[in-house]
Coordinates of C-alpha atoms and ligand atoms in Angstrom, one line a residue:
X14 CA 50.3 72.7 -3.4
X15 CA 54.2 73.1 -3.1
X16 CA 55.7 73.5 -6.2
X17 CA 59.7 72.2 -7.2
X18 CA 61.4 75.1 -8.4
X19 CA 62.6 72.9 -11.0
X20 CA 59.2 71.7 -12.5
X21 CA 58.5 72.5 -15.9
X22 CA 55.1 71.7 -15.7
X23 CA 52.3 72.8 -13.2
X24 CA 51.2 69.7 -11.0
X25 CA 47.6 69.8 -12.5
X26 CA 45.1 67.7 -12.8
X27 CA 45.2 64.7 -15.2
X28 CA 42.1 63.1 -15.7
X29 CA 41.3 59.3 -16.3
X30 CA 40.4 60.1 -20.0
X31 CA 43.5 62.7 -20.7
X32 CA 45.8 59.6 -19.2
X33 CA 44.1 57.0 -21.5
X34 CA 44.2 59.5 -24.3
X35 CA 47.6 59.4 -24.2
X36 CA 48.2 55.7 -24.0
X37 CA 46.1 55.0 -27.3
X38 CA 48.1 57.9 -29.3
X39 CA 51.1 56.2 -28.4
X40 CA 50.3 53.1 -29.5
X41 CA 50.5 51.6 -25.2
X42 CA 47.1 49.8 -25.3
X43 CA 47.9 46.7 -26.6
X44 CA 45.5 43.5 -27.7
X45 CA 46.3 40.1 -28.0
X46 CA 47.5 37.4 -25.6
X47 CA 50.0 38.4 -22.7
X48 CA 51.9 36.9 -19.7
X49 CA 52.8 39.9 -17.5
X50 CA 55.4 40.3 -15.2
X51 CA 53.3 38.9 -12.3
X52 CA 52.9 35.6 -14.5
X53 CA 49.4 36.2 -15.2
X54 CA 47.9 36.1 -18.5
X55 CA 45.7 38.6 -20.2
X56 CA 44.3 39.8 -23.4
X57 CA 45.0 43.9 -22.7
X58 CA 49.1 45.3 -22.7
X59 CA 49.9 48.1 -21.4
X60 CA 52.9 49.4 -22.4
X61 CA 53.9 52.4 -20.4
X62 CA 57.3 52.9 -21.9
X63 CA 55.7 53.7 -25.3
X64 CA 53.6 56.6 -23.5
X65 CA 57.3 57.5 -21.8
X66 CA 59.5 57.4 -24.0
X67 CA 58.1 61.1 -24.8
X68 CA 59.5 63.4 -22.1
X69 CA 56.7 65.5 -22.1
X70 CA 54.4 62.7 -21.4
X71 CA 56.9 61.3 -18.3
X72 CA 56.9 65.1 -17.0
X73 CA 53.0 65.3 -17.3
X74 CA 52.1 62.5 -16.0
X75 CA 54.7 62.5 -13.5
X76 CA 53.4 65.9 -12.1
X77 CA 49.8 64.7 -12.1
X78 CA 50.7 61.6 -9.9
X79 CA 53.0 63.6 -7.2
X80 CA 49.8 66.3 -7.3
X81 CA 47.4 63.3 -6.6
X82 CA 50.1 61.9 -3.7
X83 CA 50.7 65.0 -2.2
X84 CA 46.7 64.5 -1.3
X85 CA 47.6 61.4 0.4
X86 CA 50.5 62.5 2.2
X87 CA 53.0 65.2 2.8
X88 CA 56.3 65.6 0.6
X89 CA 58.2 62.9 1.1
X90 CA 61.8 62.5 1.9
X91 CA 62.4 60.5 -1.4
X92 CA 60.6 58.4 -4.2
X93 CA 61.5 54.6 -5.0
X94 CA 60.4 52.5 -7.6
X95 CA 60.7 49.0 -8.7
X96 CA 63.2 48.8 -11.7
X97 CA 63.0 49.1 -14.6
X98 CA 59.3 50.0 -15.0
X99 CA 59.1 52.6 -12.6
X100 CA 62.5 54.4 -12.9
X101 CA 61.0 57.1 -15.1
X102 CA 58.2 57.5 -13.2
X103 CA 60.3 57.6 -10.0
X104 CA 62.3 60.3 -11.6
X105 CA 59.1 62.8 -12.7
X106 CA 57.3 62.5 -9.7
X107 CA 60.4 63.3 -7.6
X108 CA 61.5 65.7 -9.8
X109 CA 57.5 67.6 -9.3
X110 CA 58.4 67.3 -5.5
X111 CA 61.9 68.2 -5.7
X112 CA 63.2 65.2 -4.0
X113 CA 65.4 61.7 -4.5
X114 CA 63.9 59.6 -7.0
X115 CA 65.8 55.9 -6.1
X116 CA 64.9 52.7 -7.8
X117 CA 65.5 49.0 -6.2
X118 CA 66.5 45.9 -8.1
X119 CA 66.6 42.7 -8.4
X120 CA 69.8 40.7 -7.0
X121 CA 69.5 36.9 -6.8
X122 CA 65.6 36.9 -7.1
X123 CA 65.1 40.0 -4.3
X124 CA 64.2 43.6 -4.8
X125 CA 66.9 45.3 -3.4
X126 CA 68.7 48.8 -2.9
X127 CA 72.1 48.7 -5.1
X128 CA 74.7 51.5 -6.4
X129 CA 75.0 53.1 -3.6
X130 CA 71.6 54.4 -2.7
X131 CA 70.6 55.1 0.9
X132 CA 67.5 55.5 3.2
X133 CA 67.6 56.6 6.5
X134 CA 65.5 55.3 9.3
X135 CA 62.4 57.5 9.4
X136 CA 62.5 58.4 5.7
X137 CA 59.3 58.8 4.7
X138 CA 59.0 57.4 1.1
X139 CA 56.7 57.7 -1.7
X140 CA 56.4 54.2 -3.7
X141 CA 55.3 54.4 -7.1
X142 CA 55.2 52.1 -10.1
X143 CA 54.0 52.5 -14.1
X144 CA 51.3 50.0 -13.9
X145 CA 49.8 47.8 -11.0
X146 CA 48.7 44.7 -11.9
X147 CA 48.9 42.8 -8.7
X148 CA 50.6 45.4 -6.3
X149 CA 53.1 42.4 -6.1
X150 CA 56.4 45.3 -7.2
X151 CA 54.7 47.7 -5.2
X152 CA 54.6 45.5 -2.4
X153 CA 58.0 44.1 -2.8
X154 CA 59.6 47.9 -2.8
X155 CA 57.4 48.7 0.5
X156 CA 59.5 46.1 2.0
X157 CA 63.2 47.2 0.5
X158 CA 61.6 50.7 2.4
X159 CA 60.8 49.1 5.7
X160 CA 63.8 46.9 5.8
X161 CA 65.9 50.3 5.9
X162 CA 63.9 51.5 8.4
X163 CA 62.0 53.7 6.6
X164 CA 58.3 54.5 6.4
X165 CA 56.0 54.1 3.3
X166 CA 53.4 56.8 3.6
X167 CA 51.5 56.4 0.0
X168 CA 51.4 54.6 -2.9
X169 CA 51.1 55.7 -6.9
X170 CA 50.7 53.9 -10.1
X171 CA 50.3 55.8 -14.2
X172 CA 47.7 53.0 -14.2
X173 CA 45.6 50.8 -11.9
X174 CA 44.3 47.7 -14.1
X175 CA 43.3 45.5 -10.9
X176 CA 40.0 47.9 -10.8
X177 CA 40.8 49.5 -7.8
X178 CA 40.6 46.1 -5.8
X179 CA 44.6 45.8 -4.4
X180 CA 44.9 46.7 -0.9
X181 CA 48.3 47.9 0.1
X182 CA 48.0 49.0 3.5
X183 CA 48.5 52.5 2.9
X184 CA 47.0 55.0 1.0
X185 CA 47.5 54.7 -2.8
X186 CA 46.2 56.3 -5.7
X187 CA 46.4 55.9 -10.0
X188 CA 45.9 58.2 -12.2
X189 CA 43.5 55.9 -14.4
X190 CA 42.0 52.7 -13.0
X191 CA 41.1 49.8 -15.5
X192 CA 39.2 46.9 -15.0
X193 CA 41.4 44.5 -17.1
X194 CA 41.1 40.5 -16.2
X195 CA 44.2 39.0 -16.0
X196 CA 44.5 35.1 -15.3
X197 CA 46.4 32.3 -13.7
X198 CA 48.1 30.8 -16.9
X199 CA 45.9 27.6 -16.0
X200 CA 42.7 29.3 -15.7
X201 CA 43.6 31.4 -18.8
X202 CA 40.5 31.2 -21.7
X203 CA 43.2 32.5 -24.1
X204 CA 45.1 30.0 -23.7
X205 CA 42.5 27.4 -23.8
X206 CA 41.3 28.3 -26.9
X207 CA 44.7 27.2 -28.6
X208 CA 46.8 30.3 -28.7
X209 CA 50.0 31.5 -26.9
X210 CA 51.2 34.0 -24.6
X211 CA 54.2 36.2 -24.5
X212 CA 55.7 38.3 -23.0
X213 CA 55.5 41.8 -24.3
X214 CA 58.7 43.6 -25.2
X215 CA 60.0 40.1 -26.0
X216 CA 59.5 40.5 -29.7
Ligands
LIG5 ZN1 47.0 32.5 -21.6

């Protein structure tokens, strides 16, 4: 395991129940009734900015990820995330490689590369995200990757909540998969039962 000569923390080992631990003293586990960012509907939040918003925890879990990548594939040329979700996790597992951390956003609708930042054909990226619900943000910054000509060689989310199911093509990996039901808004029981969803961080 190569370590950044910048990385504060050794890229160990985090396991599922060390992640979760962390997630429930922060208060990022959230019940009730919620329409995610893929427009589904569920009844478990995760709020990954709450577990981030301690640097220590980013660093930690940041380290643990690019340790878990670095399995998958070798050091990457940079790491890209989906704004705004995955900036900070961009950042710490970049920072445990001691590479780029870039982050793609949206401009009229698309996921796109902005302020300036470049890939070059033949990068080989790392694409990481906080949570993956779908793989739909993950999916969407594989293609702002492949569109510059550069080459996605593994995937990485804090959390998987689609219980391990989403296929991305290449290799991926979580730090803590959940098994969380999330819904099409018309096949939502929450909703059927009278009460309303919304959109975390909204209130
Ligand atoms: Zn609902």
């Amino acid at each position: 395991m190569e370590l950044s000569p910048f990385s504060a923390f050794p890229l160990d080992r985090m396991n599922q129940e060390e992640v979760l631990e962390l997630f429930i003293k922060t208060g990022a586990l959230l019940e009730g009734h919620f329409r995610l960012t893929s427009g589904l509907h569920s009844a478990r939040y995760l709020q990954c900015a709450l577990v981030l918003q301690y640097p220590e925890n980013a660093a930690a879990l940041g380290g643990a990820l690019a340790a878990r990548m670095r399995e998958l594939a070798s050091v990457p040329a940079l790491v890209i995330a989906p704004a705004l979700g995955g900036i900070l996790v961009a950042h710490e597992v970049a920072r445990a490689l001691g590479v780029r951390s870039l982050f793609a956003e949206r401009q009229d609708g698309v996921l796109t590369l902005r302020r300036g930042f470049t890939i070059q054909p033949g990068d080989r990226c790392f694409v990481v995200e906080d949570v993956l619900t779908t793989g739909g943000s993950t999916r969407e910054t594989m293609e702002v990757v492949t569109r510059a000509g550069g080459v996605v060689t593994a995937a990485g989310s804090i959390i998987d909540r689609s219980g391990a199911r989403t296929d991305l093509g290449v290799p991926r990996v979580a730090l803590a998969v959940l098994d969380v039901p999330a819904y099409p808004p018309d096949e939502c029981p929450l909703c059927r039962a009278g009460s309303q969803a919304y959109k975390p961080g909204s209130r």
